[in-house]
Short mmCIF file of C-alpha atoms in Angstrom, two decimals:
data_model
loop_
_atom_site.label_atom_id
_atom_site.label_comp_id
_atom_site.label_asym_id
_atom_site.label_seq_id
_atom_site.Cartn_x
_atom_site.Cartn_y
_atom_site.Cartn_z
CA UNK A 1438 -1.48 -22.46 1.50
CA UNK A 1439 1.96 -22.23 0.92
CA UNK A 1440 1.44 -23.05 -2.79
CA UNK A 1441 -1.06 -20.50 -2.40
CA UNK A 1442 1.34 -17.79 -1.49
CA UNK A 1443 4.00 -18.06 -3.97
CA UNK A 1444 1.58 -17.75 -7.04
CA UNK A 1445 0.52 -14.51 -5.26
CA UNK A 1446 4.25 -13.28 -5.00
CA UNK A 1447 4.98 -14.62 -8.06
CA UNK A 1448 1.79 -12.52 -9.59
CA UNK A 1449 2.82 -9.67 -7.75
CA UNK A 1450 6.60 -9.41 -8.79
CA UNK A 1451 6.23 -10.10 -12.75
CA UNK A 1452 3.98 -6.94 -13.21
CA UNK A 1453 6.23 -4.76 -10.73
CA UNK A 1454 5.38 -3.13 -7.71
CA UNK A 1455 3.18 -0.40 -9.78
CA UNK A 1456 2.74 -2.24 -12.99
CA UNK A 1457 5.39 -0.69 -14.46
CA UNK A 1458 8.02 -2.97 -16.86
CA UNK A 1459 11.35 -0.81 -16.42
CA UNK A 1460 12.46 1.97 -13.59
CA UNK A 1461 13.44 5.06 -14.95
CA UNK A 1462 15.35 6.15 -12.26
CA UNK A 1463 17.07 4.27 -8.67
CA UNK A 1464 14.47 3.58 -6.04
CA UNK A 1465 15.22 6.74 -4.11
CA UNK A 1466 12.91 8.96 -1.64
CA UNK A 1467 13.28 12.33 -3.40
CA UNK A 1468 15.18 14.90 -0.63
CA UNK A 1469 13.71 18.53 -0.19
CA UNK A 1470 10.28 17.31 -2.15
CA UNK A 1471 8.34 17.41 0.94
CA UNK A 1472 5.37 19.74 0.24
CA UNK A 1473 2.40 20.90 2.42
CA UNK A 1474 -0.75 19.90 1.90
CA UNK A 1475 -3.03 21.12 4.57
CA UNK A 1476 -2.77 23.21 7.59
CA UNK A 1477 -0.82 19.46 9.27
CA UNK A 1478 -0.27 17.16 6.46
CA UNK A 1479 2.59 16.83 3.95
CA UNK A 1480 3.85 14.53 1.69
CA UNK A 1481 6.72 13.72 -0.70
CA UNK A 1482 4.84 12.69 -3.82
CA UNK A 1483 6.14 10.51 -6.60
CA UNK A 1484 4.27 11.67 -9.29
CA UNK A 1485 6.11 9.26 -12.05
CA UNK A 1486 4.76 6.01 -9.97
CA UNK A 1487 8.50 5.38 -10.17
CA UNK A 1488 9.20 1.56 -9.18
CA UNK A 1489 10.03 0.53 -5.49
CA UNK A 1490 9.59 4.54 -4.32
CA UNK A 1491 6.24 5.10 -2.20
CA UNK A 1492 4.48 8.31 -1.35
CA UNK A 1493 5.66 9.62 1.97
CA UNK A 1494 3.42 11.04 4.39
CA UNK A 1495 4.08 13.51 7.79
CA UNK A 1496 1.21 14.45 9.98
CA UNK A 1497 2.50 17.01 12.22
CA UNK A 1498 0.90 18.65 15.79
CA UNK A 1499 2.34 20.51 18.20
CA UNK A 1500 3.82 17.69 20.37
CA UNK A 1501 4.57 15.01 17.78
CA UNK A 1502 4.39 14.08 14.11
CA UNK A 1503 3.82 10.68 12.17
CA UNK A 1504 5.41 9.45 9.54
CA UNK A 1505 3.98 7.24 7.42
CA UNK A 1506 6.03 4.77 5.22
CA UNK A 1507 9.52 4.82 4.68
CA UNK A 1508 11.17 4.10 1.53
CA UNK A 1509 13.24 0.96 0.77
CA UNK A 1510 15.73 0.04 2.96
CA UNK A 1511 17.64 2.28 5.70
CA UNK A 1512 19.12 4.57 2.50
CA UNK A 1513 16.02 5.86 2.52
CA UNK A 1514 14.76 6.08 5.30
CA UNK A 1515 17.61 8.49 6.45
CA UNK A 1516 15.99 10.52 4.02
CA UNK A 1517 12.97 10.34 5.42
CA UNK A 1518 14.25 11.45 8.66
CA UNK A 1519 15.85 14.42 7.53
CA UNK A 1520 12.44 15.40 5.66
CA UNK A 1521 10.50 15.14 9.05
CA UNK A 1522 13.28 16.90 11.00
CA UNK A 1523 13.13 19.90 8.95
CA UNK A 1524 8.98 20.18 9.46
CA UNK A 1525 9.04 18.79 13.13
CA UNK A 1526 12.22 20.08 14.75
CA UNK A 1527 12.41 18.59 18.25
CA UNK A 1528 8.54 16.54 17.86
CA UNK A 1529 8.44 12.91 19.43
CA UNK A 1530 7.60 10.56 16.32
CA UNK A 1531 5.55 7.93 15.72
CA UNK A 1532 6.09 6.24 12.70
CA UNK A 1533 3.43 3.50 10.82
CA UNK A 1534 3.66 1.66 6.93
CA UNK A 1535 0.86 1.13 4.88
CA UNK A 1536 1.82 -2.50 4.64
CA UNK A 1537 5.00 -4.43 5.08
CA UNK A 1538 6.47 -4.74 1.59
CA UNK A 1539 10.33 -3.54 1.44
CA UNK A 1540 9.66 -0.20 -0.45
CA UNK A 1541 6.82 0.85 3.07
CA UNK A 1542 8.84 -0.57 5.62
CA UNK A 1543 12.35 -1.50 5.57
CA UNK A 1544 13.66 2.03 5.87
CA UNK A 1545 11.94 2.15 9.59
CA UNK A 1546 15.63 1.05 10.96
CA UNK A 1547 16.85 4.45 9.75
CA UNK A 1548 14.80 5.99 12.77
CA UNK A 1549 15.89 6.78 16.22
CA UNK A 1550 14.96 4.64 19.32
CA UNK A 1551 12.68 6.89 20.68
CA UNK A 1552 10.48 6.63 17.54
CA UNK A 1553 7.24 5.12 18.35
CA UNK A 1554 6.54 2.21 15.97
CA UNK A 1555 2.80 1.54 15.76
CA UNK A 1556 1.89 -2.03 13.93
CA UNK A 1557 -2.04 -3.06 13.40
CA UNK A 1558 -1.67 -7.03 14.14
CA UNK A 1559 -2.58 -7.95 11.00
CA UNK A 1560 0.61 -6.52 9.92
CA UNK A 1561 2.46 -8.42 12.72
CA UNK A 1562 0.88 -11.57 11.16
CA UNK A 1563 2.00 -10.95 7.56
CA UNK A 1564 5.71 -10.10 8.75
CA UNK A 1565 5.36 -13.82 10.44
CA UNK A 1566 4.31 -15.43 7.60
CA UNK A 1567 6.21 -14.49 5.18
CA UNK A 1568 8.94 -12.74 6.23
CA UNK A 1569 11.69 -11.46 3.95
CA UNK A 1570 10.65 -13.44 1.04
CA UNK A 1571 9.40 -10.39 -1.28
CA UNK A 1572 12.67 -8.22 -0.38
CA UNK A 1573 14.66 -11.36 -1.30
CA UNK A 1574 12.91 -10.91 -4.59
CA UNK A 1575 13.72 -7.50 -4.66
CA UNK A 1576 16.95 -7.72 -4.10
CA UNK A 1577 17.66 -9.97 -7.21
CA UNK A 1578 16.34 -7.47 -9.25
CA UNK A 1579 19.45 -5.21 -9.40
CA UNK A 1580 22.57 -3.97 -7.53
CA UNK A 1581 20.56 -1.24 -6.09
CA UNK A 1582 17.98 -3.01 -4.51
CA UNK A 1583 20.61 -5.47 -3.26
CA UNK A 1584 22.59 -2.42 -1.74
CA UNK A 1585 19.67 -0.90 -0.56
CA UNK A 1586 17.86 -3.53 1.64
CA UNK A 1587 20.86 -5.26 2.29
CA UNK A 1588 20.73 -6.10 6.49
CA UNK A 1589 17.32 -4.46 6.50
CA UNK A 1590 14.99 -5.59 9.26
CA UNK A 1591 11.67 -5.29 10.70
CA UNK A 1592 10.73 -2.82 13.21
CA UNK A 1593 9.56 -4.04 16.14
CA UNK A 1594 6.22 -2.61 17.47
CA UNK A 1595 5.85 0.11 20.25
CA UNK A 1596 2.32 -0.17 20.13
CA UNK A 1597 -0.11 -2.50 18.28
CA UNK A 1598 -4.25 -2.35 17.66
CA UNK A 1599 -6.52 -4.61 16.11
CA UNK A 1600 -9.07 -2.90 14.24
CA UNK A 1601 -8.51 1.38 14.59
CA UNK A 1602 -5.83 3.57 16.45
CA UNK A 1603 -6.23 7.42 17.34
CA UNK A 1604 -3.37 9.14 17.56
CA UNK A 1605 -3.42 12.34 19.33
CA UNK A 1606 -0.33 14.47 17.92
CA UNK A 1607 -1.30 17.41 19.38
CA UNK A 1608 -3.64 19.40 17.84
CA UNK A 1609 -4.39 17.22 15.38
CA UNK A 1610 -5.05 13.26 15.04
CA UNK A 1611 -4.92 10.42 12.88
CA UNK A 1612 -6.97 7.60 12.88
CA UNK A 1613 -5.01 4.30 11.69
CA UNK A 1614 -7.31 2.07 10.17
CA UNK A 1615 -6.31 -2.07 9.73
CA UNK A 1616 -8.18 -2.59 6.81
CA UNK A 1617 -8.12 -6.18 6.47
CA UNK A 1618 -6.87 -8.62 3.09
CA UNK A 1619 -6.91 -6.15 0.31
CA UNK A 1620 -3.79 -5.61 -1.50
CA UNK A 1621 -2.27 -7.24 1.75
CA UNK A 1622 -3.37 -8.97 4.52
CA UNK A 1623 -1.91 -5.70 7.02
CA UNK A 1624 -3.08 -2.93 4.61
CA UNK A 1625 -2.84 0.12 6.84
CA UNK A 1626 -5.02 3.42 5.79
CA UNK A 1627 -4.30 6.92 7.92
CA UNK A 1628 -7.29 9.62 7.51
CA UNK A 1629 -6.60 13.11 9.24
CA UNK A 1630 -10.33 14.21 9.77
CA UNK A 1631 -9.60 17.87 11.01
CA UNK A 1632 -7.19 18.01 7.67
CA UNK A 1633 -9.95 15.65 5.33
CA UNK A 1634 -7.13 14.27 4.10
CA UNK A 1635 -6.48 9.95 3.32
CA UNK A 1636 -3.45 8.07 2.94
CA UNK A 1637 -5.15 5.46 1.32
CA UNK A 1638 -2.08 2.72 0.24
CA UNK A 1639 -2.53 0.59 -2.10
CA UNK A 1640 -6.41 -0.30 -1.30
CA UNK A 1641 -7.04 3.73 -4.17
CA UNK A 1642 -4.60 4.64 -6.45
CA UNK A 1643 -4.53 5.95 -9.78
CA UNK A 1644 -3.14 2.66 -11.13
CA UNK A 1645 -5.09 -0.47 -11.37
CA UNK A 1646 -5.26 -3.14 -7.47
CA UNK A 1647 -2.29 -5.54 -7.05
CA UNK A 1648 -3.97 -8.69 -5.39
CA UNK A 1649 -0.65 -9.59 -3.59
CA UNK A 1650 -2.13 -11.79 -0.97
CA UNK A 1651 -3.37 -15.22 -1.00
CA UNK A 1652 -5.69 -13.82 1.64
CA UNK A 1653 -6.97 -10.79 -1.03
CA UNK A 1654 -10.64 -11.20 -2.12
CA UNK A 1655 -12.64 -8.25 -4.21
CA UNK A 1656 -16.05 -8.72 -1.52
CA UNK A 1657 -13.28 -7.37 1.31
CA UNK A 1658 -12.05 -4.69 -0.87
CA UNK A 1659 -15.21 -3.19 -2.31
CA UNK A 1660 -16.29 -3.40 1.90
CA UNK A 1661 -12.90 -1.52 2.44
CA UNK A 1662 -13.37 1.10 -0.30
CA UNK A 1663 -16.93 1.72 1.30
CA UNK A 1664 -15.67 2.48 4.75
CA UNK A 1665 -12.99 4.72 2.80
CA UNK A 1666 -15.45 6.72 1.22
CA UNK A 1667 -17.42 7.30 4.27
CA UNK A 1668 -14.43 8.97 5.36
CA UNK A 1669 -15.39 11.78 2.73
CA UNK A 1670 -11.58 12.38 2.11
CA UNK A 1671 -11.03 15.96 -0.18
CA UNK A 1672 -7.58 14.42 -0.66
CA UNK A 1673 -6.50 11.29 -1.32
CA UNK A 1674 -2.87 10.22 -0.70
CA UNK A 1675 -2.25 6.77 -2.29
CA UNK A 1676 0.72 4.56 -1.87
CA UNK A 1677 1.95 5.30 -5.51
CA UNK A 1678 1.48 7.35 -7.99
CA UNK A 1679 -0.03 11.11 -8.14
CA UNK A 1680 -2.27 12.80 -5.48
CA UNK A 1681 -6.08 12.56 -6.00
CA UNK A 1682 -9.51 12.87 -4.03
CA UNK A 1683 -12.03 10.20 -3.67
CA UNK A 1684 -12.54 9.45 -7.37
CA UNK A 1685 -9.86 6.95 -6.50
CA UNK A 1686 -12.30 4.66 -4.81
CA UNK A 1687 -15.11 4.89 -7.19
CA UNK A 1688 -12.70 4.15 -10.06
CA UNK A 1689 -11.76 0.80 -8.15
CA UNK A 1690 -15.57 0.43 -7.38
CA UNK A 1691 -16.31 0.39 -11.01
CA UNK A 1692 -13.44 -1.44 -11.99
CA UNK A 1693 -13.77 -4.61 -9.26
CA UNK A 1694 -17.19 -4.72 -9.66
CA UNK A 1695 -16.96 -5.59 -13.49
CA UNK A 1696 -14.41 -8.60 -12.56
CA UNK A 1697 -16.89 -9.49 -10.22
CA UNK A 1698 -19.72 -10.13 -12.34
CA UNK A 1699 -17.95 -11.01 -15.11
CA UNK A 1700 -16.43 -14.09 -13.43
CA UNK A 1701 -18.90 -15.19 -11.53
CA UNK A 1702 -21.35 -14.98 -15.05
CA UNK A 1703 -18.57 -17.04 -16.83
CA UNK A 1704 -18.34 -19.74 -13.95
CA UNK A 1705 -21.50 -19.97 -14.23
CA UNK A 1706 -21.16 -20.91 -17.85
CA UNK A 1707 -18.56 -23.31 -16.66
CA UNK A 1708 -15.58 -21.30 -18.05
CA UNK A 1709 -11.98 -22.52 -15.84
CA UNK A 1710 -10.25 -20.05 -14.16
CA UNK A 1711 -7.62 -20.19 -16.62
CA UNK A 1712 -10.30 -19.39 -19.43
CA UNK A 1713 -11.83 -16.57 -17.04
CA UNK A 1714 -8.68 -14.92 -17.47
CA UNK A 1715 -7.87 -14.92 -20.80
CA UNK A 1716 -11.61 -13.82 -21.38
CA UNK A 1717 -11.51 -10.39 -19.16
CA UNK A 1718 -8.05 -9.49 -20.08
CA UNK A 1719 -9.04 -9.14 -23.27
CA UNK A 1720 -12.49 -7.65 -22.96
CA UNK A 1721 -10.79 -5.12 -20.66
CA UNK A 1722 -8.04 -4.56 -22.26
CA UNK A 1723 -8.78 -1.56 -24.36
CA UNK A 1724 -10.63 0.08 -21.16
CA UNK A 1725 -7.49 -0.57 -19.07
CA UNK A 1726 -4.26 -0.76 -20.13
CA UNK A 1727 -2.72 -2.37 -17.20
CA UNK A 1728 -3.83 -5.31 -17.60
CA UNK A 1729 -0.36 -7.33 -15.66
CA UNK A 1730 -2.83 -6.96 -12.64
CA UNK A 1731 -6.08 -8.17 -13.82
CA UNK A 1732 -5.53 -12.01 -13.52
CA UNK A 1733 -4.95 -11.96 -9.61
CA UNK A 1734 -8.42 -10.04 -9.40
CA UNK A 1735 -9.92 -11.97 -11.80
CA UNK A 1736 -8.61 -15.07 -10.13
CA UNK A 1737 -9.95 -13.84 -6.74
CA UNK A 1738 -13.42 -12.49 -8.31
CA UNK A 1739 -13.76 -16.46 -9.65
CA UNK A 1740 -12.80 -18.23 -6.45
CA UNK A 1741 -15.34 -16.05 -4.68
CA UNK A 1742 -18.27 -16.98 -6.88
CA UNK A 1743 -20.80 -19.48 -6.51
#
């Protein structure tokens, strides 16, 4: 398993966090971005998927609001903060990541004691298993990384679920969804049904799935983007990248279900993994230009078939 694990990191880490090569800017949660999207939900958006910075989301009621992710590192975070401050003066908060990597999480120590910390135990498992090894990767990458997550820890839960949470914040709730080994083992999805609004993470975004888990397989995620869609989301909030609505899922339908097939047909032929691969990547190439993220999928979509 452990093998197992650092080819998944490894996979992970050479195509960047959003399959992008080079940052164009510092990893930095943008201050006085926050927007409103619905009558309760807001976000700070980071339209140019820029590497390392997450989407930010803030449900606020009249009692308390929830934050959801945090930025990398307590820099961040303290951004954060001051975002939810200004749109829930006074509000108890509850705070929850989409999944544990340093970019969703390691800002939470940025937030006051009194902030509730709520942790599906799938997430509790991942932090177990592996730790701090993908923000000791991070932090090689530059200065600013190193700066940013340097003495960064993980928040300790307040209150843990196993499968769903509801969250009442006061005229408004959120359901928190564990949605099993998709992009991680602890991926975490929020919906706001009076709002119709879905903070997705990384299980629907506009760019292509990062299989970053040695526990990721494409028959859990197409099962997780069916229970997403039977949300009926009108917007979709995603962990990176720009805003959308529900053709998020169906793209990643489409797209998962072609590795499927196509690596269970060419194991069937009796095709190696390695071959599988080099096959898909360049059928799909010209349909999808990220292709730095296809060979974890296709190497799940292969062990899968039979």
């Amino acid at each position: 398993m452990r093998s197992l694990i650092t080819i998944a990191l490894m996979m992970f880490v050479a195509v960047g966090v959003e399959g992008q090569q080079h940052a164009p800017r510092d990893p930095m949660v943008q201050a006085n971005a926050t927007r409103k999207l619905t009558a309760h939900v807001y976000a700070i958006e980071d339209k140019d998927t820029t590497p390392g910075v997450p989407n930010i989301g803030f449900v606020v009621g009249t009692r308390a609001a929830l934050v959801i992710d945090t930025g990398m590192g307590e820099r961040n975070g303290r951004t954060v903060l001051a975002e939810v401050e200004k749109i829930a003066p006074g509000k108890a908060l509850y705070l929850v990541t989409t999944h544990v990597h340093p970019e969703h999480d390691l800002g939470a120590g940025a937030f006051p004691g009194t902030t509730k910390m709520i942790r599906s135990e799938d997430q509790i498992k991942d932090i177990d298993e592996f730790g701090y090894q993908l923000a000791d990767v991070f932090m090689k990458r530059s200065a600013v990384n190193a700066e940013l997550l340097k003495g960064a820890k993980f928040r300790k839960a307040d209150i843990t679920f196993d499968k769903e949470y509801t969250l009442d914040l006061g005229g408004v709730t959120a359901r928190i969804l564990a949605m099993g080994p998709n992009h991680t083992r602890g991926d975490t999805a929020v919906f706001v049904p009076g709002d119709s609004v879905l903070f997705s993470g990384d299980i629907a975004m506009k760019g292509m799935p990062s299989f970053a888990s040695p526990y990721s397989t494409v028959s859990h995620w197409l099962k997780s983007l069916d229970v997403l869609d039977a949300l009926k989301p009108k917007i979709v909030v995603p962990s990176h990248g720009p805003i959308g609505d529900a053709t998020y899922m169906a793209n990643y339908r489409v797209y998962l279900t072609a590795i499927r097939d196509r690596a269970a047909a060419l194991k069937k032929e009796g095709k190696s993994q390695d071959e599988a691969v080099k096959t898909i990547t360049a059928e799909m190439q010209g349909r999808y230009p990220d292709t730095g993220r296809l060979a974890g999928a296709v190497r799940a979509a292969y062990a899968e078939a039979r």
